[in-house]
C-alpha cells in the first residue's frame, strides 16, 4: 500500500506592523525605543560598539570571557549579593556578542525596569573583575571550547573562515576564539579591554509601554560615569574572491562521516541587495524545501540535511553551505552541491520556488517579532547596521514584492561557484583520492 500526499502550498503571510521607533540623545548616549502599548513586560538592552571584531589578533575570545566575568560581582557587591539583587527583581542579566556589538539586557515588568537598568549598568560599567574570578572564567571557557572542538565542525568552520578572510585578520579567525587563544588570555587583557570599550556610553534599547517608562531617567542610569565618545566602527571590508575553487582537507582519522563547509565572501548586512540575496539563499539552501536539501537528502539520500545561505555582519558577509555526509559519498555529495549552486547562479529561481520563499520569510515576521525581546533585537539591527527607522515596517512588503528577475539577478551577482572554498573534515586516508578525482578544485596541502 502506497500513501501519496501533495505537499501543502504556501499560506498567505499574516499582516504585521512594526511599532514606531523613537530616538533621542540623552546623557551623552543614544536611546532607541519602540512603543508597545499595554505591554506589562519591558526590555532594556545596553548596546556597545564592541564585538569580536575589536579584539586584537591573538586574543580571540577576549570579549566572551569578559561577558562571563561581568556575572562575577561588581565594585559595589560581590557575586552572591549581585545575584540576589537581580533575582530579587525577578529578572536575569543576559549578555551576548557578535562581530559588531556587545549586548547586556533585562526583561522585567515595567514597574521594576528602572531598578533593573541600574543593576545592568552596575555590572557593565563597574564589574569587580577579581583576578581569581577572571582566571576561573577563562579556564571554564577554554575547557568548554576544547569539548566543542573535539566534535566535527568547529575545525572545518575555522579552516573556511581563515581561507576566506585570512588568518592574519581578526575576522579570519573564529568569532569566539579557539581553545588555545582563550587559554592564553590573562587578567590584564580583560581589564584593559573593559576600560577601553565598556565605559563608552553606547545605545540604550528599550521596548515596552513608553507611556509608563521614563526614558531620560533610564538613560541617565545606563550612561552614568561614561565618556570617551562613540567608537570608530569602520566601513565595509572589501574581501577579494579567489580566482578558482580550492579544496581544504581537515583530517579526522577514522571518521565515518565527512563534515562539509563550502563558502565564499559576500556583501555586508546593509547592502541594497540584502532582501533578494536572502530570498535567493532561501530557495537554494535556506529552508527544508530548498534545492540543496531536496537534491542531497530526498533524491540521493546523502545526508539528513544540508543548509546554505548568506550571512552578514556590519563590515563583511559570507555565503556558506554546511552538511554532514557518510564518508563513502563525500565526493559525489560535493559534486552535486557545487552543481546545484552553479545551476542557481546561472539560471536563477522559478516563480513557484520564490512564492514559497517569499511567503515563508514574510510570514516569519508576524511570528518572530511578537515579544518585547524580539522587538528590542530588531532595534539593535537598526543601530548596528545604520538602517532607517522604517526598515522593519517596510521589510515585509520588500519580501513580498521581490520578483523573479530581482532574485535571479541577486543569485547571478552574489553566488560565485567558481570561487568556492570546499572544506572537508573527514578521514583523509579514505577520501583524498576521491576528492582529487572530482576535479572540483586544487587540493591544498
CSV table of C-alpha atoms in Angstrom, one decimal:
chain,number,residue,atom,x,y,z
A,1,UNK,CA,0.0,0.0,0.0
A,2,UNK,CA,1.4,3.4,-1.0
A,3,UNK,CA,0.3,6.6,0.6
A,4,UNK,CA,0.8,9.7,-1.6
A,5,UNK,CA,0.1,13.2,-0.3
A,6,UNK,CA,0.5,16.5,-2.0
A,7,UNK,CA,2.8,19.0,-0.4
A,8,UNK,CA,0.8,21.8,1.2
A,9,UNK,CA,1.1,25.1,-0.7
A,10,UNK,CA,2.2,28.4,0.9
A,11,UNK,CA,-0.3,30.2,3.0
A,12,UNK,CA,-1.0,33.9,3.0
A,13,UNK,CA,1.5,35.9,5.0
A,14,UNK,CA,0.0,37.3,8.2
A,15,UNK,CA,-0.4,41.0,8.4
A,16,UNK,CA,2.2,42.8,10.6
A,17,UNK,CA,3.0,46.3,11.7
A,18,UNK,CA,6.3,47.2,13.4
A,19,UNK,CA,5.9,49.7,16.2
A,20,UNK,CA,7.1,53.3,15.6
A,21,UNK,CA,10.7,54.0,16.6
A,22,UNK,CA,11.7,56.7,19.0
A,23,UNK,CA,15.2,58.1,19.1
A,24,UNK,CA,16.8,60.7,21.4
A,25,UNK,CA,20.2,61.7,22.7
A,26,UNK,CA,20.5,61.7,26.5
A,27,UNK,CA,23.4,62.0,28.9
A,28,UNK,CA,26.0,61.5,26.2
A,29,UNK,CA,24.4,58.4,24.8
A,30,UNK,CA,21.6,57.4,22.4
A,31,UNK,CA,18.2,56.0,23.3
A,32,UNK,CA,16.3,54.0,20.7
A,33,UNK,CA,12.9,52.7,21.8
A,34,UNK,CA,9.7,51.1,20.5
A,35,UNK,CA,6.3,51.8,22.0
A,36,UNK,CA,4.3,48.7,22.9
A,37,UNK,CA,1.0,50.0,24.4
A,38,UNK,CA,-0.4,47.9,27.2
A,39,UNK,CA,2.6,45.6,27.4
A,40,UNK,CA,3.4,44.8,31.0
A,41,UNK,CA,6.9,43.4,30.2
A,42,UNK,CA,9.7,45.7,29.0
A,43,UNK,CA,13.2,45.1,27.7
A,44,UNK,CA,16.2,47.3,28.3
A,45,UNK,CA,19.3,46.4,26.3
A,46,UNK,CA,22.6,48.2,26.5
A,47,UNK,CA,24.3,48.1,23.2
A,48,UNK,CA,28.0,48.8,22.9
A,49,UNK,CA,30.0,49.2,19.7
A,50,UNK,CA,32.5,46.5,20.6
A,51,UNK,CA,32.4,42.9,19.5
A,52,UNK,CA,34.7,40.1,18.4
A,53,UNK,CA,35.9,42.3,15.6
A,54,UNK,CA,37.6,44.7,18.0
A,55,UNK,CA,39.7,42.0,19.7
A,56,UNK,CA,43.4,42.1,19.0
A,57,UNK,CA,44.7,39.3,16.7
A,58,UNK,CA,45.9,36.5,19.0
A,59,UNK,CA,43.4,37.5,21.8
A,60,UNK,CA,40.4,35.8,20.2
A,61,UNK,CA,37.6,35.1,22.7
A,62,UNK,CA,38.5,38.1,24.9
A,63,UNK,CA,35.1,39.7,24.8
A,64,UNK,CA,33.4,36.4,25.6
A,65,UNK,CA,35.5,35.9,28.7
A,66,UNK,CA,34.7,39.5,29.8
A,67,UNK,CA,31.0,38.9,29.2
A,68,UNK,CA,31.0,35.9,31.5
A,69,UNK,CA,33.2,37.8,34.1
A,70,UNK,CA,30.5,40.5,34.4
A,71,UNK,CA,28.4,38.0,36.3
A,72,UNK,CA,31.0,37.6,39.0
A,73,UNK,CA,30.1,40.7,41.0
A,74,UNK,CA,30.6,44.4,40.8
A,75,UNK,CA,32.6,47.1,42.6
A,76,UNK,CA,29.6,47.6,44.9
A,77,UNK,CA,28.6,43.9,45.6
A,78,UNK,CA,30.2,40.5,45.4
A,79,UNK,CA,28.8,37.8,43.1
A,80,UNK,CA,26.3,36.5,45.6
A,81,UNK,CA,25.0,39.9,46.6
A,82,UNK,CA,24.6,40.9,43.0
A,83,UNK,CA,22.8,37.7,42.0
A,84,UNK,CA,20.4,38.2,44.9
A,85,UNK,CA,19.7,41.8,43.9
A,86,UNK,CA,18.9,40.7,40.3
A,87,UNK,CA,16.9,37.7,41.3
A,88,UNK,CA,15.0,39.9,43.8
A,89,UNK,CA,13.6,41.9,40.9
A,90,UNK,CA,12.5,38.7,39.2
A,91,UNK,CA,14.8,39.0,36.2
A,92,UNK,CA,18.2,37.9,35.0
A,93,UNK,CA,21.1,39.6,33.3
A,94,UNK,CA,21.6,38.3,29.7
A,95,UNK,CA,24.8,39.1,27.7
A,96,UNK,CA,25.6,38.4,24.1
A,97,UNK,CA,28.1,39.4,21.5
A,98,UNK,CA,28.7,39.2,17.7
A,99,UNK,CA,31.3,40.6,15.4
A,100,UNK,CA,30.0,44.1,15.7
A,101,UNK,CA,28.5,44.6,19.2
A,102,UNK,CA,28.2,43.6,22.8
A,103,UNK,CA,24.7,43.4,24.4
A,104,UNK,CA,23.5,43.2,28.0
A,105,UNK,CA,19.8,43.1,28.7
A,106,UNK,CA,17.0,42.5,31.2
A,107,UNK,CA,13.3,41.6,30.7
A,108,UNK,CA,11.2,42.7,33.5
A,109,UNK,CA,7.8,44.2,34.4
A,110,UNK,CA,7.6,47.9,33.6
A,111,UNK,CA,7.3,49.0,37.2
A,112,UNK,CA,10.7,47.4,38.1
A,113,UNK,CA,12.5,48.5,34.9
A,114,UNK,CA,14.4,51.5,36.4
A,115,UNK,CA,15.9,49.4,39.2
A,116,UNK,CA,16.9,46.6,36.7
A,117,UNK,CA,18.6,49.1,34.4
A,118,UNK,CA,20.6,50.4,37.4
A,119,UNK,CA,21.8,46.8,38.1
A,120,UNK,CA,22.5,46.2,34.5
A,121,UNK,CA,24.7,49.3,34.3
A,122,UNK,CA,26.4,48.4,37.5
A,123,UNK,CA,27.6,45.1,36.0
A,124,UNK,CA,28.7,46.5,32.7
A,125,UNK,CA,30.3,49.7,33.9
A,126,UNK,CA,31.8,48.7,37.2
A,127,UNK,CA,32.5,44.9,37.3
A,128,UNK,CA,34.6,43.5,40.0
A,129,UNK,CA,37.0,41.6,37.7
A,130,UNK,CA,38.7,39.9,40.6
A,131,UNK,CA,41.8,38.2,39.1
A,132,UNK,CA,40.8,34.8,40.6
A,133,UNK,CA,37.3,35.1,39.1
A,134,UNK,CA,38.7,36.1,35.7
A,135,UNK,CA,41.1,33.2,35.6
A,136,UNK,CA,38.4,30.8,36.5
A,137,UNK,CA,36.0,32.1,33.9
A,138,UNK,CA,38.8,32.0,31.3
A,139,UNK,CA,39.7,28.4,32.2
A,140,UNK,CA,36.0,27.4,32.1
A,141,UNK,CA,35.6,28.9,28.6
A,142,UNK,CA,38.8,27.2,27.3
A,143,UNK,CA,37.5,23.9,28.7
A,144,UNK,CA,34.1,24.3,27.0
A,145,UNK,CA,35.8,25.2,23.7
A,146,UNK,CA,38.1,22.1,23.9
A,147,UNK,CA,35.0,20.0,24.4
A,148,UNK,CA,33.3,21.7,21.5
A,149,UNK,CA,36.3,21.4,19.2
A,150,UNK,CA,36.5,17.7,19.8
A,151,UNK,CA,33.3,17.4,17.8
A,152,UNK,CA,33.1,17.6,14.0
A,153,UNK,CA,32.5,21.1,12.7
A,154,UNK,CA,34.5,23.8,14.6
A,155,UNK,CA,37.8,22.9,12.9
A,156,UNK,CA,36.1,22.9,9.4
A,157,UNK,CA,34.4,26.3,10.2
A,158,UNK,CA,37.8,27.8,11.3
A,159,UNK,CA,39.5,26.5,8.2
A,160,UNK,CA,36.9,28.0,5.9
A,161,UNK,CA,36.9,31.4,7.7
A,162,UNK,CA,40.7,31.5,7.6
A,163,UNK,CA,40.8,30.8,3.9
A,164,UNK,CA,38.0,33.3,3.0
A,165,UNK,CA,39.2,36.2,5.2
A,166,UNK,CA,42.8,35.5,6.0
A,167,UNK,CA,44.1,34.1,9.3
A,168,UNK,CA,46.2,37.2,9.8
A,169,UNK,CA,42.9,39.2,10.2
A,170,UNK,CA,40.7,39.1,13.2
A,171,UNK,CA,37.6,38.3,11.1
A,172,UNK,CA,39.6,35.4,9.6
A,173,UNK,CA,39.6,33.7,12.9
A,174,UNK,CA,36.7,32.1,14.9
A,175,UNK,CA,34.4,34.6,16.5
A,176,UNK,CA,34.6,33.1,19.9
A,177,UNK,CA,38.3,32.2,19.6
A,178,UNK,CA,39.7,28.7,19.9
A,179,UNK,CA,40.9,26.7,23.0
A,180,UNK,CA,44.4,28.0,22.7
A,181,UNK,CA,43.6,31.7,22.2
A,182,UNK,CA,41.2,31.7,25.1
A,183,UNK,CA,43.6,29.7,27.4
A,184,UNK,CA,46.3,32.3,26.6
A,185,UNK,CA,44.4,35.3,27.9
A,186,UNK,CA,45.5,37.0,31.1
A,187,UNK,CA,43.7,39.2,33.6
A,188,UNK,CA,45.3,42.4,32.2
A,189,UNK,CA,43.9,41.6,28.7
A,190,UNK,CA,40.4,41.5,30.2
A,191,UNK,CA,40.7,44.6,32.4
A,192,UNK,CA,42.3,46.7,29.6
A,193,UNK,CA,39.7,45.6,27.1
A,194,UNK,CA,37.0,46.7,29.5
A,195,UNK,CA,38.5,50.1,30.2
A,196,UNK,CA,39.0,50.8,26.5
A,197,UNK,CA,35.5,49.8,25.3
A,198,UNK,CA,32.9,49.3,28.1
A,199,UNK,CA,33.0,52.8,29.6
A,200,UNK,CA,31.7,54.4,26.4
A,201,UNK,CA,28.0,55.4,26.5
A,202,UNK,CA,26.7,53.2,23.7
A,203,UNK,CA,23.0,52.9,23.0
A,204,UNK,CA,20.1,52.0,25.3
A,205,UNK,CA,17.4,50.0,23.5
A,206,UNK,CA,14.0,50.0,25.1
A,207,UNK,CA,10.9,48.0,24.1
A,208,UNK,CA,7.8,48.5,26.2
A,209,UNK,CA,4.9,50.7,27.0
A,210,UNK,CA,6.6,54.1,26.8
A,211,UNK,CA,3.6,55.8,28.4
A,212,UNK,CA,4.8,54.2,31.6
A,213,UNK,CA,8.6,54.5,31.1
A,214,UNK,CA,10.8,57.5,31.8
A,215,UNK,CA,13.4,57.1,29.0
A,216,UNK,CA,15.5,60.1,30.3
A,217,UNK,CA,15.8,58.5,33.7
A,218,UNK,CA,16.7,55.1,32.3
A,219,UNK,CA,19.4,56.7,30.0
A,220,UNK,CA,20.9,58.6,33.0
A,221,UNK,CA,21.3,55.4,34.8
A,222,UNK,CA,22.6,53.5,31.8
A,223,UNK,CA,25.2,56.1,30.8
A,224,UNK,CA,26.3,57.3,34.3
A,225,UNK,CA,30.1,57.5,34.7
A,226,UNK,CA,30.7,57.0,30.9
A,227,UNK,CA,32.7,59.1,28.5
A,228,UNK,CA,35.1,58.9,25.5
A,229,UNK,CA,32.6,59.3,22.8
A,230,UNK,CA,31.4,56.8,20.2
A,231,UNK,CA,33.7,54.1,18.9
A,232,UNK,CA,35.1,54.1,15.4
A,233,UNK,CA,33.1,51.4,13.7
A,234,UNK,CA,34.7,51.3,10.3
A,235,UNK,CA,33.1,50.7,6.9
A,236,UNK,CA,32.6,47.6,4.8
A,237,UNK,CA,35.6,45.4,4.1
A,238,UNK,CA,36.3,44.6,0.5
A,239,UNK,CA,37.2,40.9,0.6
A,240,UNK,CA,38.5,39.6,-2.8
A,241,UNK,CA,37.2,36.3,-4.3
A,242,UNK,CA,39.6,33.5,-5.1
A,243,UNK,CA,40.4,33.1,-8.7
A,244,UNK,CA,39.4,29.4,-8.6
A,245,UNK,CA,37.9,26.7,-6.4
A,246,UNK,CA,40.1,25.1,-3.8
A,247,UNK,CA,39.7,22.1,-1.6
A,248,UNK,CA,40.9,22.0,2.0
A,249,UNK,CA,41.0,18.6,3.8
A,250,UNK,CA,40.9,18.6,7.6
A,251,UNK,CA,42.0,15.2,8.7
A,252,UNK,CA,39.7,13.3,11.2
A,253,UNK,CA,41.1,9.8,11.2
A,254,UNK,CA,38.6,7.0,11.5
A,255,UNK,CA,35.6,9.3,11.0
A,256,UNK,CA,32.6,7.5,9.5
A,257,UNK,CA,31.2,10.9,8.3
A,258,UNK,CA,32.6,13.9,6.5
A,259,UNK,CA,31.7,17.4,7.6
A,260,UNK,CA,31.3,19.7,4.6
A,261,UNK,CA,31.7,23.5,4.6
A,262,UNK,CA,31.6,25.4,1.3
A,263,UNK,CA,31.7,29.1,1.0
A,264,UNK,CA,32.9,32.4,-0.4
A,265,UNK,CA,32.8,36.1,0.7
A,266,UNK,CA,29.6,38.1,0.2
A,267,UNK,CA,28.3,41.6,0.8
A,268,UNK,CA,27.7,43.2,4.2
A,269,UNK,CA,24.4,43.4,6.0
A,270,UNK,CA,23.3,46.9,4.8
A,271,UNK,CA,23.9,46.1,1.1
A,272,UNK,CA,20.9,47.1,-1.0
A,273,UNK,CA,20.6,43.6,-2.4
A,274,UNK,CA,20.0,42.1,1.1
A,275,UNK,CA,16.4,41.1,0.5
A,276,UNK,CA,16.8,39.4,-2.9
A,277,UNK,CA,20.0,37.8,-1.7
A,278,UNK,CA,18.1,36.4,1.3
A,279,UNK,CA,15.4,35.0,-0.9
A,280,UNK,CA,17.9,33.5,-3.4
A,281,UNK,CA,19.6,31.8,-0.4
A,282,UNK,CA,16.3,30.6,0.9
A,283,UNK,CA,15.5,28.9,-2.5
A,284,UNK,CA,18.9,27.4,-2.8
A,285,UNK,CA,19.6,26.2,0.7
A,286,UNK,CA,17.9,28.2,3.5
A,287,UNK,CA,14.8,26.1,4.1
A,288,UNK,CA,13.8,22.4,4.3
A,289,UNK,CA,12.2,22.7,0.9
A,290,UNK,CA,15.3,24.2,-0.7
A,291,UNK,CA,17.0,22.9,-3.8
A,292,UNK,CA,20.1,21.6,-2.0
A,293,UNK,CA,18.1,19.8,0.7
A,294,UNK,CA,15.8,18.2,-1.9
A,295,UNK,CA,18.7,17.1,-4.1
A,296,UNK,CA,21.1,15.7,-1.5
A,297,UNK,CA,18.6,14.4,1.1
A,298,UNK,CA,15.5,13.4,-0.9
A,299,UNK,CA,16.9,12.4,-4.3
A,300,UNK,CA,20.3,11.0,-3.4
A,301,UNK,CA,19.9,10.2,0.3
A,302,UNK,CA,23.4,11.5,1.0
A,303,UNK,CA,22.5,13.5,4.2
A,304,UNK,CA,19.9,14.1,6.8
A,305,UNK,CA,20.1,17.8,5.9
A,306,UNK,CA,22.1,20.4,4.2
A,307,UNK,CA,21.8,24.2,4.5
A,308,UNK,CA,23.2,27.1,2.5
A,309,UNK,CA,22.6,30.8,3.0
A,310,UNK,CA,24.0,34.3,3.1
A,311,UNK,CA,25.0,35.7,6.5
A,312,UNK,CA,26.4,39.2,7.1
A,313,UNK,CA,27.8,41.5,9.7
A,314,UNK,CA,28.3,45.2,9.6
A,315,UNK,CA,31.6,45.0,7.6
A,316,UNK,CA,31.5,41.8,5.7
A,317,UNK,CA,29.5,38.7,4.8
A,318,UNK,CA,29.8,35.2,3.5
A,319,UNK,CA,27.8,32.6,1.6
A,320,UNK,CA,28.2,29.2,3.1
A,321,UNK,CA,26.8,25.7,2.8
A,322,UNK,CA,27.1,23.1,5.6
A,323,UNK,CA,26.3,19.5,5.9
A,324,UNK,CA,27.4,16.1,7.1
A,325,UNK,CA,27.5,13.0,4.8
A,326,UNK,CA,28.7,9.4,5.1
A,327,UNK,CA,32.4,9.1,4.2
A,328,UNK,CA,31.6,6.9,1.2
A,329,UNK,CA,29.6,9.6,-0.6
A,330,UNK,CA,31.8,12.6,0.3
A,331,UNK,CA,32.9,13.2,-3.3
A,332,UNK,CA,29.6,12.8,-5.1
A,333,UNK,CA,27.9,15.0,-2.4
A,334,UNK,CA,30.3,17.8,-3.1
A,335,UNK,CA,29.8,17.4,-6.9
A,336,UNK,CA,26.1,17.6,-6.5
A,337,UNK,CA,26.2,20.6,-4.1
A,338,UNK,CA,28.6,22.6,-6.4
A,339,UNK,CA,26.5,21.7,-9.3
A,340,UNK,CA,23.3,23.0,-7.7
A,341,UNK,CA,25.0,26.2,-6.7
A,342,UNK,CA,26.2,26.6,-10.3
A,343,UNK,CA,22.8,26.0,-11.7
A,344,UNK,CA,21.1,28.5,-9.4
A,345,UNK,CA,23.7,31.1,-10.2
A,346,UNK,CA,23.3,30.5,-14.0
A,347,UNK,CA,19.5,30.1,-14.3
A,348,UNK,CA,18.0,31.9,-11.3
A,349,UNK,CA,14.9,30.9,-9.5
A,350,UNK,CA,11.3,30.0,-10.6
A,351,UNK,CA,8.2,31.8,-9.6
A,352,UNK,CA,6.9,28.7,-7.8
A,353,UNK,CA,10.0,28.4,-5.6
A,354,UNK,CA,10.1,32.2,-5.0
A,355,UNK,CA,6.5,32.2,-3.9
A,356,UNK,CA,7.3,29.6,-1.2
A,357,UNK,CA,10.3,31.6,-0.1
A,358,UNK,CA,8.5,35.0,0.0
A,359,UNK,CA,5.6,33.6,1.9
A,360,UNK,CA,7.8,31.9,4.5
A,361,UNK,CA,10.1,34.8,5.1
A,362,UNK,CA,7.3,37.3,5.3
A,363,UNK,CA,5.2,35.1,7.5
A,364,UNK,CA,8.1,34.7,9.9
A,365,UNK,CA,8.0,38.4,10.7
A,366,UNK,CA,4.4,38.0,12.1
A,367,UNK,CA,5.6,35.2,14.3
A,368,UNK,CA,9.1,36.2,15.3
A,369,UNK,CA,8.5,39.9,16.1
A,370,UNK,CA,5.9,39.5,18.8
A,371,UNK,CA,7.7,39.8,22.1
A,372,UNK,CA,9.4,42.8,23.6
A,373,UNK,CA,12.7,41.0,23.4
A,374,UNK,CA,12.3,40.3,19.7
A,375,UNK,CA,11.4,43.9,19.1
A,376,UNK,CA,14.5,45.0,21.1
A,377,UNK,CA,16.6,42.7,19.0
A,378,UNK,CA,15.2,44.2,15.8
A,379,UNK,CA,16.0,47.7,17.1
A,380,UNK,CA,19.6,46.6,17.6
A,381,UNK,CA,19.7,45.7,13.9
A,382,UNK,CA,18.8,49.3,13.0
A,383,UNK,CA,21.6,50.7,15.2
A,384,UNK,CA,24.4,48.3,14.4
A,385,UNK,CA,23.8,48.4,10.6
A,386,UNK,CA,22.7,52.1,10.3
A,387,UNK,CA,19.4,51.1,8.8
A,388,UNK,CA,16.4,53.6,8.6
A,389,UNK,CA,13.8,53.6,11.3
A,390,UNK,CA,11.1,52.3,9.0
A,391,UNK,CA,13.3,49.4,7.8
A,392,UNK,CA,11.3,46.7,9.7
A,393,UNK,CA,8.0,48.4,8.8
A,394,UNK,CA,8.9,48.1,5.1
A,395,UNK,CA,10.7,44.7,5.3
A,396,UNK,CA,7.6,42.5,4.9
A,397,UNK,CA,6.5,44.4,1.8
A,398,UNK,CA,10.0,44.3,0.4
A,399,UNK,CA,10.0,40.5,0.8
A,400,UNK,CA,6.6,40.0,-0.8
A,401,UNK,CA,7.2,42.4,-3.7
A,402,UNK,CA,10.6,40.9,-4.8
A,403,UNK,CA,10.1,39.3,-8.2
A,404,UNK,CA,11.8,36.5,-10.1
A,405,UNK,CA,14.0,38.9,-12.1
A,406,UNK,CA,15.3,40.7,-8.9
A,407,UNK,CA,16.1,37.4,-7.0
A,408,UNK,CA,17.6,35.7,-10.1
A,409,UNK,CA,19.8,38.8,-10.6
A,410,UNK,CA,20.9,38.6,-7.0
A,411,UNK,CA,21.8,34.9,-7.4
A,412,UNK,CA,23.7,35.7,-10.6
A,413,UNK,CA,25.6,38.6,-8.9
A,414,UNK,CA,26.3,37.2,-5.5
A,415,UNK,CA,26.8,33.5,-6.0
A,416,UNK,CA,30.3,32.6,-7.1
A,417,UNK,CA,30.5,28.8,-7.6
A,418,UNK,CA,33.8,29.2,-9.4
A,419,UNK,CA,35.4,30.8,-6.3
A,420,UNK,CA,34.1,28.4,-3.7
A,421,UNK,CA,36.4,27.1,-1.0
A,422,UNK,CA,35.4,23.5,-0.2
A,423,UNK,CA,36.4,22.4,3.3
A,424,UNK,CA,36.0,18.7,4.2
A,425,UNK,CA,36.7,17.4,7.7
A,426,UNK,CA,36.9,13.6,7.5
A,427,UNK,CA,39.2,10.6,7.2
A,428,UNK,CA,41.8,11.9,4.8
A,429,UNK,CA,43.3,8.4,4.1
A,430,UNK,CA,39.9,7.3,2.7
A,431,UNK,CA,38.6,10.3,0.9
A,432,UNK,CA,41.7,12.1,-0.5
A,433,UNK,CA,41.9,10.2,-3.8
A,434,UNK,CA,38.1,10.6,-4.4
A,435,UNK,CA,38.3,14.4,-3.8
A,436,UNK,CA,41.2,14.8,-6.3
A,437,UNK,CA,39.3,12.7,-8.9
A,438,UNK,CA,36.3,15.2,-8.7
A,439,UNK,CA,38.4,17.9,-10.4
A,440,UNK,CA,36.4,20.4,-8.4
A,441,UNK,CA,39.5,22.4,-7.5
A,442,UNK,CA,43.1,22.3,-6.3
A,443,UNK,CA,43.5,20.2,-3.2
A,444,UNK,CA,45.6,22.4,-0.9
A,445,UNK,CA,48.3,20.7,1.2
